[in-house]
Short mmCIF file of C-alpha atoms in Angstrom, two decimals:
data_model
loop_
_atom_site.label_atom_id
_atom_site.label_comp_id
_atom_site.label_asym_id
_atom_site.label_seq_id
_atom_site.Cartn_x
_atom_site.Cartn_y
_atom_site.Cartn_z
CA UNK A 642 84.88 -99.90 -2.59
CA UNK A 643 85.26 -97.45 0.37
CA UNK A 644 81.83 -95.54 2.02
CA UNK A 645 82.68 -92.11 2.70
CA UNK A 646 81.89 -90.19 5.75
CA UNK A 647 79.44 -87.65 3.71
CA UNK A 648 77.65 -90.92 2.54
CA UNK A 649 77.02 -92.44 6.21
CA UNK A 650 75.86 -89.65 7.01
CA UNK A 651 73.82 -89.47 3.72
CA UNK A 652 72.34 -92.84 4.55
CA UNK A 653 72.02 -91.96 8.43
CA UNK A 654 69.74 -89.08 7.65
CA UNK A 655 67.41 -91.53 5.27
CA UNK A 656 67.53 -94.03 7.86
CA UNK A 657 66.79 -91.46 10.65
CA UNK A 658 63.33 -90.24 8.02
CA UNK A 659 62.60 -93.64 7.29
CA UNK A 660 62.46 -94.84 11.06
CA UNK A 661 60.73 -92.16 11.78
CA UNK A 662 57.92 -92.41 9.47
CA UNK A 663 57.98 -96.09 10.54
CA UNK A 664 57.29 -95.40 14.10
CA UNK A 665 54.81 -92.80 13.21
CA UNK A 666 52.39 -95.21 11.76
CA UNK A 667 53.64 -98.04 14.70
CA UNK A 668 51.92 -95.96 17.54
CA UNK A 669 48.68 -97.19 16.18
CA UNK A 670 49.78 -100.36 15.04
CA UNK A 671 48.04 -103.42 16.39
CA UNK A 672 51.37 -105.56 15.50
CA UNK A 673 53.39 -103.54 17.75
CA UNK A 674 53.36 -103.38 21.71
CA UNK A 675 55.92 -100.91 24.11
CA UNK A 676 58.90 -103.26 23.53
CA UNK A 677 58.39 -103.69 20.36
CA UNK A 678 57.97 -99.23 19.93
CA UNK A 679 60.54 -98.86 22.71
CA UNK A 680 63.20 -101.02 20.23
CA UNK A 681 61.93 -99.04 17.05
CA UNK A 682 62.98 -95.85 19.55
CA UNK A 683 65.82 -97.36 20.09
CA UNK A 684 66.83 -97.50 16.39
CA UNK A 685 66.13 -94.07 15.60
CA UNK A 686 68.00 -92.87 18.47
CA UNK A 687 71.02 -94.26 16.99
CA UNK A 688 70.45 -93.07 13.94
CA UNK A 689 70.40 -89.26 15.22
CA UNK A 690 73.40 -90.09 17.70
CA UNK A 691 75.57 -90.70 15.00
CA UNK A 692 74.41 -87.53 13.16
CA UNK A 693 74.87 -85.76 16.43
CA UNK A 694 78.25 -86.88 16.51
CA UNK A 695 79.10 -85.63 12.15
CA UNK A 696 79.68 -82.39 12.81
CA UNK A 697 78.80 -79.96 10.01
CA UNK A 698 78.74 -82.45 7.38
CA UNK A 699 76.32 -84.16 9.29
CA UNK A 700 74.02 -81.21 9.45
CA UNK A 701 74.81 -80.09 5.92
CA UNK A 702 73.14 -83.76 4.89
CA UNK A 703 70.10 -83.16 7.43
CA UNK A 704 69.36 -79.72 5.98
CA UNK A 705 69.20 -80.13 2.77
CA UNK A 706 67.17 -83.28 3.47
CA UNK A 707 64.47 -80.97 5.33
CA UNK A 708 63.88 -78.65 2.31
CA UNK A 709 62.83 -81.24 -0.01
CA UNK A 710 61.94 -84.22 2.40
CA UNK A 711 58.57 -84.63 4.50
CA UNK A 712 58.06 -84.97 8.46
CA UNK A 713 60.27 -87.62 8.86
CA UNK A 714 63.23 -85.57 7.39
CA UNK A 715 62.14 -82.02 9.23
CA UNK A 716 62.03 -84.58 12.50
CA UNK A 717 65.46 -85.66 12.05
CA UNK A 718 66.75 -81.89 11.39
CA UNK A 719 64.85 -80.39 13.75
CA UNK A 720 66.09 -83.23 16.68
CA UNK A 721 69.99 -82.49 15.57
CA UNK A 722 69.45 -78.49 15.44
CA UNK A 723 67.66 -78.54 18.97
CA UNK A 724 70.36 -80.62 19.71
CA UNK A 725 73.19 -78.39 18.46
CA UNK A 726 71.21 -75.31 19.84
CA UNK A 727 71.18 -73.31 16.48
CA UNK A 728 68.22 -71.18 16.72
CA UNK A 729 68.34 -70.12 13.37
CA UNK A 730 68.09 -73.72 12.27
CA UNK A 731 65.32 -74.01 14.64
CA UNK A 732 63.09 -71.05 13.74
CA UNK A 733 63.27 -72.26 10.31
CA UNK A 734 62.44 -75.81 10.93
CA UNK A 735 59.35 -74.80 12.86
CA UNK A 736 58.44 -72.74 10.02
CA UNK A 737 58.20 -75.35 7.64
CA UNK A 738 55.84 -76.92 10.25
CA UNK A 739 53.05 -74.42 9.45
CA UNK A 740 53.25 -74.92 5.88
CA UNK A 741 51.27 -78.28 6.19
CA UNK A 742 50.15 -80.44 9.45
CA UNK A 743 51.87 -83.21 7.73
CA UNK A 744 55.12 -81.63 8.67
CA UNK A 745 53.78 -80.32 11.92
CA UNK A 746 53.66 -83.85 12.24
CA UNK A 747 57.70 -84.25 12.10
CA UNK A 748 57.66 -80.99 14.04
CA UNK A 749 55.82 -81.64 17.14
CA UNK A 750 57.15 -84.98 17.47
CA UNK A 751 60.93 -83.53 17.26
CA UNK A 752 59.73 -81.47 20.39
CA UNK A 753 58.18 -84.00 22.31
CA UNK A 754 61.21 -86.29 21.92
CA UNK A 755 63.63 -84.21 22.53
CA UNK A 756 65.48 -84.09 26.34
CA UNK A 757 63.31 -81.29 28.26
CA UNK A 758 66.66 -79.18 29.00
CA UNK A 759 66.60 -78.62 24.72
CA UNK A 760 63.70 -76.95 24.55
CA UNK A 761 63.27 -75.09 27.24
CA UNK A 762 63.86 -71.64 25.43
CA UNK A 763 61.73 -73.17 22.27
CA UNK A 764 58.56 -74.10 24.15
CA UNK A 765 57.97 -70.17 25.33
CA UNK A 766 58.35 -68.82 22.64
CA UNK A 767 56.20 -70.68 20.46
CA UNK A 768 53.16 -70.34 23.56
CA UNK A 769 54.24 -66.62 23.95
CA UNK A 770 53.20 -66.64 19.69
CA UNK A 771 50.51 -63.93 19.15
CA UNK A 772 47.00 -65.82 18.76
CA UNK A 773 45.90 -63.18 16.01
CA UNK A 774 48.70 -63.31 13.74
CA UNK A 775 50.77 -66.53 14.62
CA UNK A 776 47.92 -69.05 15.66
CA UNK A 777 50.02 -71.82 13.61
CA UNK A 778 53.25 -71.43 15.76
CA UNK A 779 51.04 -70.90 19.01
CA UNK A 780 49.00 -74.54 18.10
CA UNK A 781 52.53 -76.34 17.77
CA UNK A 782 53.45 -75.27 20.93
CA UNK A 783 50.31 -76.56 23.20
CA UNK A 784 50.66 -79.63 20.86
CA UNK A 785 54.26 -79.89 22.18
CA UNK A 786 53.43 -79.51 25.79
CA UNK A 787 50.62 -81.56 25.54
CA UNK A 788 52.60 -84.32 23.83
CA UNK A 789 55.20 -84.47 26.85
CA UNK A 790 52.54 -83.32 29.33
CA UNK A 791 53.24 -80.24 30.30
CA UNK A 792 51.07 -77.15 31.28
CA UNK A 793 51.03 -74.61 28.44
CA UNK A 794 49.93 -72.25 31.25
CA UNK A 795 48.01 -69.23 30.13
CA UNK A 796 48.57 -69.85 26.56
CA UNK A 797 46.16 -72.47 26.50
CA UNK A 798 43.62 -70.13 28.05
CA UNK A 799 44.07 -67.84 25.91
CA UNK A 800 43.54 -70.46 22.73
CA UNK A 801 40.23 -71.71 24.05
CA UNK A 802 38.59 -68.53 22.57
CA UNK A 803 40.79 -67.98 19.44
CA UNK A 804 39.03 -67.45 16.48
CA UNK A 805 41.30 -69.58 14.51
CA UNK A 806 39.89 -73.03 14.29
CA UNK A 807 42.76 -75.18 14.11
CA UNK A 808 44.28 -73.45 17.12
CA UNK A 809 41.00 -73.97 19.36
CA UNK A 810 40.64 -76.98 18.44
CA UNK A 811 44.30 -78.46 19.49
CA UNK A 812 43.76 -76.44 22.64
CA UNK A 813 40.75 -78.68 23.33
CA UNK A 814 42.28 -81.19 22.86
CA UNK A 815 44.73 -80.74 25.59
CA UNK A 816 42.12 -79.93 28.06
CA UNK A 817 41.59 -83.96 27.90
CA UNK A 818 45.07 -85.16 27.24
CA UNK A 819 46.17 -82.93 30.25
CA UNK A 820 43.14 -83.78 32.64
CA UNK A 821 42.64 -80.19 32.73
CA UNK A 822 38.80 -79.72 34.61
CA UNK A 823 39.51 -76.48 35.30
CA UNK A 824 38.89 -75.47 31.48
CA UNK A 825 35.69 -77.96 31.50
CA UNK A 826 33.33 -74.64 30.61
CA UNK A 827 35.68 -73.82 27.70
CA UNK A 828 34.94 -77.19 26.43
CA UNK A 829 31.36 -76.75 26.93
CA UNK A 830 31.19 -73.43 25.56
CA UNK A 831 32.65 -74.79 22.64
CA UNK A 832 29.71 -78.18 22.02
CA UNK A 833 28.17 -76.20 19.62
CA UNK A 834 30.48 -75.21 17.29
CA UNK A 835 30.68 -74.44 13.36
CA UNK A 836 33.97 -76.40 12.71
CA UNK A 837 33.96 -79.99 12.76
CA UNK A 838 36.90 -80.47 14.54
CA UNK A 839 36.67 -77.67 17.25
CA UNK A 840 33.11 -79.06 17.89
CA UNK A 841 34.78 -82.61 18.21
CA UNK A 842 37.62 -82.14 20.48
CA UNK A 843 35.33 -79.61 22.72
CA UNK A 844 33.37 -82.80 23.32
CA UNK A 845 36.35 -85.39 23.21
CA UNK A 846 37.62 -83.45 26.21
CA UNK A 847 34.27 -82.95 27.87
CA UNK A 848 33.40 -86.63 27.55
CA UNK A 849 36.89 -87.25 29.34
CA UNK A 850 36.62 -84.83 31.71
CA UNK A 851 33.30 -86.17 33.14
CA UNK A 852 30.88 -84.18 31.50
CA UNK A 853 27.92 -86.25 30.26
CA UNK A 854 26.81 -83.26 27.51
CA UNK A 855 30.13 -83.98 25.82
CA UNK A 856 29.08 -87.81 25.22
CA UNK A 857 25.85 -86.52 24.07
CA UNK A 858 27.22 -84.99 21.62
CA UNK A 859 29.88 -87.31 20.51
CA UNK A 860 26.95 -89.33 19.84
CA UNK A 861 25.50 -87.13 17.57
CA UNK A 862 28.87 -86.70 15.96
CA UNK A 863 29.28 -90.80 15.61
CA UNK A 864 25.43 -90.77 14.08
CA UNK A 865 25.62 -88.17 12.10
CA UNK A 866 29.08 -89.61 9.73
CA UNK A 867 32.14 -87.72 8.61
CA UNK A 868 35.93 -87.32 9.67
CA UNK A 869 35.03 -88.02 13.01
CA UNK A 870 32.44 -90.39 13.61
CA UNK A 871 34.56 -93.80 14.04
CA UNK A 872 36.67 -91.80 16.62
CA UNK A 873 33.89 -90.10 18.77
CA UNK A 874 32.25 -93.70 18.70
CA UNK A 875 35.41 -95.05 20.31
CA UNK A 876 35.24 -92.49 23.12
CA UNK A 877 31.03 -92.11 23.37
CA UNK A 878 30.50 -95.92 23.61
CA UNK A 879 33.22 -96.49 26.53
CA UNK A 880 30.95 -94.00 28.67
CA UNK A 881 27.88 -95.94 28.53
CA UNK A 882 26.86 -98.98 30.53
CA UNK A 883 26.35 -101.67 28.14
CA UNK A 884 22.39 -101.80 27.99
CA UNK A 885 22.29 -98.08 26.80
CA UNK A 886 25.48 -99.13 24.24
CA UNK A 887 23.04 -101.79 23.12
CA UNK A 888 20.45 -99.63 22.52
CA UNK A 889 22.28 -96.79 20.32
CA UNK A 890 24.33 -99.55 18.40
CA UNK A 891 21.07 -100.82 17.41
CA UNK A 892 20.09 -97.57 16.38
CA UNK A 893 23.11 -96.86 14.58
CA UNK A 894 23.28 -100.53 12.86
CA UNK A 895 20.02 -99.84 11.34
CA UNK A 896 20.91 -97.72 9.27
CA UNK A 897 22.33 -97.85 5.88
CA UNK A 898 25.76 -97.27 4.66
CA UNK A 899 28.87 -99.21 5.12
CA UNK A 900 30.35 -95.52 6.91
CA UNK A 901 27.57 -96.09 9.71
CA UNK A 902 28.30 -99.41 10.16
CA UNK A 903 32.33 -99.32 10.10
CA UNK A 904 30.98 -96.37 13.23
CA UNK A 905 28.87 -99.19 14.59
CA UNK A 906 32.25 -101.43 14.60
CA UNK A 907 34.10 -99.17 16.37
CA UNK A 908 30.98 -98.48 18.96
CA UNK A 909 30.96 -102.24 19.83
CA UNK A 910 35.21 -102.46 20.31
CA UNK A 911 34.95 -99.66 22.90
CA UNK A 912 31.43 -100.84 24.42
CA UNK A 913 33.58 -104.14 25.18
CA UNK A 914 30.55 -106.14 26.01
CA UNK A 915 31.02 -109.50 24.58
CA UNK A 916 27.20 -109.71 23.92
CA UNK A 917 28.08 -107.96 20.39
CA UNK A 918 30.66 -110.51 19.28
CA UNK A 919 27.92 -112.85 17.09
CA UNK A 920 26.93 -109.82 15.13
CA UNK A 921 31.05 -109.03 14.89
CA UNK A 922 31.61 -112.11 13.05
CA UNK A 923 28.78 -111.53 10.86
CA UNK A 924 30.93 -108.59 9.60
CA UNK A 925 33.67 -110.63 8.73
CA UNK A 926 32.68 -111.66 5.35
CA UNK A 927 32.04 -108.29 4.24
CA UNK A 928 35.72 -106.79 2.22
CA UNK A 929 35.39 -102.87 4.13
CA UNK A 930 34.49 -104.55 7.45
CA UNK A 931 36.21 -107.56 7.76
CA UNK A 932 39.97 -106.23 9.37
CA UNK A 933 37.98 -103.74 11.54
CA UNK A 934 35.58 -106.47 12.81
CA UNK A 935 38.64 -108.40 13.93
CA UNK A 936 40.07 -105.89 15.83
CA UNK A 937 37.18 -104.99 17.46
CA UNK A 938 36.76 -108.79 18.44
CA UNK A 939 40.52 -108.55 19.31
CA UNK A 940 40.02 -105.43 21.38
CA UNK A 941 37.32 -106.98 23.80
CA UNK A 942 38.31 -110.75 23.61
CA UNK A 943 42.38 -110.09 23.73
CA UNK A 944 42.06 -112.79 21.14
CA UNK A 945 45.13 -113.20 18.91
CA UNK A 946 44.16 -114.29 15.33
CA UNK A 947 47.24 -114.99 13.57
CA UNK A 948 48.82 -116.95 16.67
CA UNK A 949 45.11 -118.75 17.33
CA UNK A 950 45.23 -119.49 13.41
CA UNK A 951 42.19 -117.65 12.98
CA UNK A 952 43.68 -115.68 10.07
CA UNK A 953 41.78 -116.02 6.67
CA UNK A 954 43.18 -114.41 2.99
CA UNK A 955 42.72 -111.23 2.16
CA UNK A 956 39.43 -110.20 0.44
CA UNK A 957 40.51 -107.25 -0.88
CA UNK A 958 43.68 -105.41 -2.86
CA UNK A 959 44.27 -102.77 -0.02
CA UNK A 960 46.48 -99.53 0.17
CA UNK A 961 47.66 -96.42 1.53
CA UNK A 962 44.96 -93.13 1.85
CA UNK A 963 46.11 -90.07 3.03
CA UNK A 964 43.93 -86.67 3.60
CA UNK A 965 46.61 -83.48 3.46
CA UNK A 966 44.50 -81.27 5.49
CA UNK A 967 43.90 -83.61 8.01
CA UNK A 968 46.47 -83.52 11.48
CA UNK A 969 46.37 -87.01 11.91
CA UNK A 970 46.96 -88.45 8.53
CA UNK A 971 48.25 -91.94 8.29
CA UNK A 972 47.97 -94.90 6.02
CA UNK A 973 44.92 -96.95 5.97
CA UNK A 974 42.83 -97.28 9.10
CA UNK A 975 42.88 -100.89 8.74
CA UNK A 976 46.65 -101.55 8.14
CA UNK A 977 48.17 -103.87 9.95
CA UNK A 978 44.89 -105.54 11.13
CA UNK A 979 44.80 -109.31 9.85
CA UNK A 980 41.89 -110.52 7.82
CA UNK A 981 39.95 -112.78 10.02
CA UNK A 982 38.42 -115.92 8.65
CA UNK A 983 34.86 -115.83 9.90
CA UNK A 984 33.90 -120.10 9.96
CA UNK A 985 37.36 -120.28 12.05
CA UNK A 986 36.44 -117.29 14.33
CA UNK A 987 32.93 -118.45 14.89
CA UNK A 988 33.78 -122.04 15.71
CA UNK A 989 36.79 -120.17 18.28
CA UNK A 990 33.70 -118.49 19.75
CA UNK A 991 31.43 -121.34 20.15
CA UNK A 992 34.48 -123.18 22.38
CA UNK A 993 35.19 -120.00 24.24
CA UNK A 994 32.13 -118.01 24.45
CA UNK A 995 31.41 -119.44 28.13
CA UNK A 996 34.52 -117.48 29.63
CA UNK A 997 33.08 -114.16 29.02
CA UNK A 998 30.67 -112.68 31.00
CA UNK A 999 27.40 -110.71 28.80
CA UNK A 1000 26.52 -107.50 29.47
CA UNK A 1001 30.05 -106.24 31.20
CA UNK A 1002 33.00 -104.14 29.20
CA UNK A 1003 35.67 -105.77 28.65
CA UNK A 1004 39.47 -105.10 27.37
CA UNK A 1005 41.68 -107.45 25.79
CA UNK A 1006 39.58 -110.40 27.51
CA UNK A 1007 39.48 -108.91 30.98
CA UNK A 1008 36.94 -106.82 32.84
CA UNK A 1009 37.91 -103.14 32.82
CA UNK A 1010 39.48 -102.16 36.51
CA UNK A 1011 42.19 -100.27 37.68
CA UNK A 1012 45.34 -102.52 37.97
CA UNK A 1013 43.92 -104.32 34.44
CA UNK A 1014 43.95 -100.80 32.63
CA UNK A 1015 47.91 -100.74 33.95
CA UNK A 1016 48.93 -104.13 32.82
CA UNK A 1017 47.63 -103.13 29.55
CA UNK A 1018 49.87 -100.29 28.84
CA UNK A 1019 52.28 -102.30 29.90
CA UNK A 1020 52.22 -105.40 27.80
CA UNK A 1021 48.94 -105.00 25.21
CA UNK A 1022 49.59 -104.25 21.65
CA UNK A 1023 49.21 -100.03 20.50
CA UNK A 1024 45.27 -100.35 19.88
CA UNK A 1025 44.63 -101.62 23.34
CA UNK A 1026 47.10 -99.26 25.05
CA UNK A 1027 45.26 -96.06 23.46
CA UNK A 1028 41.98 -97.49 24.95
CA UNK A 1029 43.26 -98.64 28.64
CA UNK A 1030 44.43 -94.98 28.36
CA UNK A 1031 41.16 -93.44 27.63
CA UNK A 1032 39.44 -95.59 30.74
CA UNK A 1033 41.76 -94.75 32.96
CA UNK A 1034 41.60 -91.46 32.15
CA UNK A 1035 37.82 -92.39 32.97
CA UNK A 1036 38.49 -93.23 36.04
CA UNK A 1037 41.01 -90.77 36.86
CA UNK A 1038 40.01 -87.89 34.66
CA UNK A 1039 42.94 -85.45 36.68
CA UNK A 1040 45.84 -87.96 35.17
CA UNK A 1041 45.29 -87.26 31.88
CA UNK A 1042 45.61 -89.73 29.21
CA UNK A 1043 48.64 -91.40 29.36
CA UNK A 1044 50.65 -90.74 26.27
CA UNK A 1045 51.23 -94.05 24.33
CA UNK A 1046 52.68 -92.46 21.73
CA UNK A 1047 55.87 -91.06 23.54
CA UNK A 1048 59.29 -92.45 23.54
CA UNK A 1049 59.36 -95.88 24.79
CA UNK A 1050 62.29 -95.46 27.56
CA UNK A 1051 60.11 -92.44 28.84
CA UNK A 1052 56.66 -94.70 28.89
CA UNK A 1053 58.63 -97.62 30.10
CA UNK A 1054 59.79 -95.52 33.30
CA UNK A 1055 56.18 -93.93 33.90
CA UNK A 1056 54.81 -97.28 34.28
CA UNK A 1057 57.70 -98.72 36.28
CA UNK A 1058 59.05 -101.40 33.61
#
């Protein structure tokens, strides 16, 4: 029986949403490194090259894919309208974007992946987007330019002090994905904040930007619970020598609540002092802690469990949990994390403990320095790429953080291979 050309392209525009949402849960993947991203790229590039090449019955299939289909559809019809250079098509794609962030999601992402020359006439007019009455359309273009980063120019300014919360908040966020210390008082003026999230990325981007009031209060954020604590733990902790780490972990681990200590978890993967790895593998046994214990070990030891056999069964049924309203929604936290089996891991730690040195951060096994933070985005799986780019935006705070979620040829040709 003969395929038709209206179903390859049928299936090409399913593949193209399928890869998609594959490689949107693969940035954060601990099973994947850059090749492995950079051939998932590779995939979905096909995939729109041979819609590019269908013509209208290739768009016809993409279109009507977008209207009922999530981010990964609106991704693959926005990429082959930019593409194409219908505007019409384009203004209406972005639209659907500010119907939900999950299809932001597919929105941004189109726009970030897409050759600079495309959208060039987009990108303005989405920054040029009145604050008061489009702040939606305004906050997917500095999420744009801050995914490929670029300079929103005065736009950002301007979104530092709009009273629309989501806005603000993404422009805070690119003050510290964009090294941007020029807008460090925005940041500060913003520590104190009603909304969650404004008040979190003010002090993400402080906290990156040098500004020791911004790990303050990403402390108090980690302490206190909520969206954001496991997250502002993972920055906070990386900004403290280890005996003040110590000090606020054991604070922290005090208290009760598996939330505080699943915080606590991610506090001792970014403190990276092996000191913590004992109390680690005391997690290990618990069901909620047990995946996230591992990668922290993982994340400071470099250790691999499945290849070192230190993989155990599962202790739980696990699944899927999304959050509509929230921008970076995503399966479950722990996905893709193996389940560690704590006798193996402690007797691996017994033989190996000796070639770590107490009291200093590591990452992935090493001691955190320059040319280590580079060989890590090179070669380390996604988790430990997203923190070598947070220390060496430490380090560096005018680089920015190095975007480890961008296409794979692009972050393959920053890094030189």
């Amino acid at each position: 029986m003969s395929i038709t050309e209206d179903e390859v392209f049928a299936q090409a525009v399913d593949n193209a949403g399928f890869l998609w949402c594959q490689r949107d849960s693969a940035v954060r993947d601990p099973r994947y490194d850059l090749k492995d991203l950079a051939e998932l790229d590779g995939r979905l590039a096909a995939q729109l090259d041979l819609l590019g090449r269908g013509g209208e019955a290739a768009w016809g299939g993409c279109a009507a894919a977008a209207e009922e289909g999530g981010a990964g559809e609106v991704f693959a019809a926005l990429s082959l309208a930019l593409a194409r250079r219908d505007q019409g098509a384009i203004a209406a794609l972005i639209a659907r974007g500010i119907e939900a962030p999950g299809i932001a999601r597919g929105v941004v992402s189109a726009l970030g992946w897409a050759a600079p020359g495309l959208v060039k006439d987009v990108l303005p007019a989405l920054l040029g987007a009145s604050v008061e009455e489009q702040p939606a359309l305004r906050a997917i273009g500095i999420a744009a330019s801050a995914v490929m980063r670029r300079d929103p120019g005065p736009a950002l300014r301007e979104a530092l002090s709009a009273e629309d919360a989501r806005l603000r908040a993404r422009a805070l966020k690119a003050l510290g994905e964009l090294g941007f210390v020029e807008g460090l008082d925005d940041a500060r003026r913003a520590l104190g904040a009603e909304d969650a999230a404004v008040r979190f990325w003010a002090a993400w981007s402080a906290a990156l930007l040098e500004d020791g009031r911004g790990v303050d209060v990403l402390l108090e954020i980690a302490a206190g619970g909520g969206a954001f604590a496991e997250r502002a733990a993972g920055v906070a902790l990386r900004r403290l020598a280890p005996p003040a780490g110590a000090r606020w972990l054991r604070g922290l681990g005090g208290a009760p609540g598996m939330e505080r200590v699943r915080v606590a978890i991610a506090g001792v993967g970014a403190l990276g002092d092996p000191a913590h790895v004992p109390w680690l593998i005391e997690r290990m046994s618990a069901p909620r802690l047990a995946r996230r214990a591992g990668g922290a070990l993982t994340l400071i030891t470099g250790v691999d469990l499945v290849r070192e056999e230190l993989e155990g069964p599962a202790l739980e049924e696990t699944g899927p949990s999304d959050d509509p309203e929230d921008e970076d929604v995503g399966p479950d936290p722990d996905d893709g994390l193996p389940w560690p089996d704590a006798a193996a891991v402690g007797r691996w730690w017994a033989r190996r403990r000796g070639d770590f040195v107490a009291g200093r951060r590591h990452l992935g096994g090493r001691a955190i320095e320059v040319a280590w933070l580079h060989e890590v985005l090179r070669r380390g799986r996604q988790p430990a790429r997203e923190a070598a780019a947070i220390e060496r935006c430490f380090l560096r705070p005018r680089l920015g953080v190095f975007e480890v979620r961008a296409r794979g040829d692009a972050q393959r040709a920053e890094l030189g291979g």
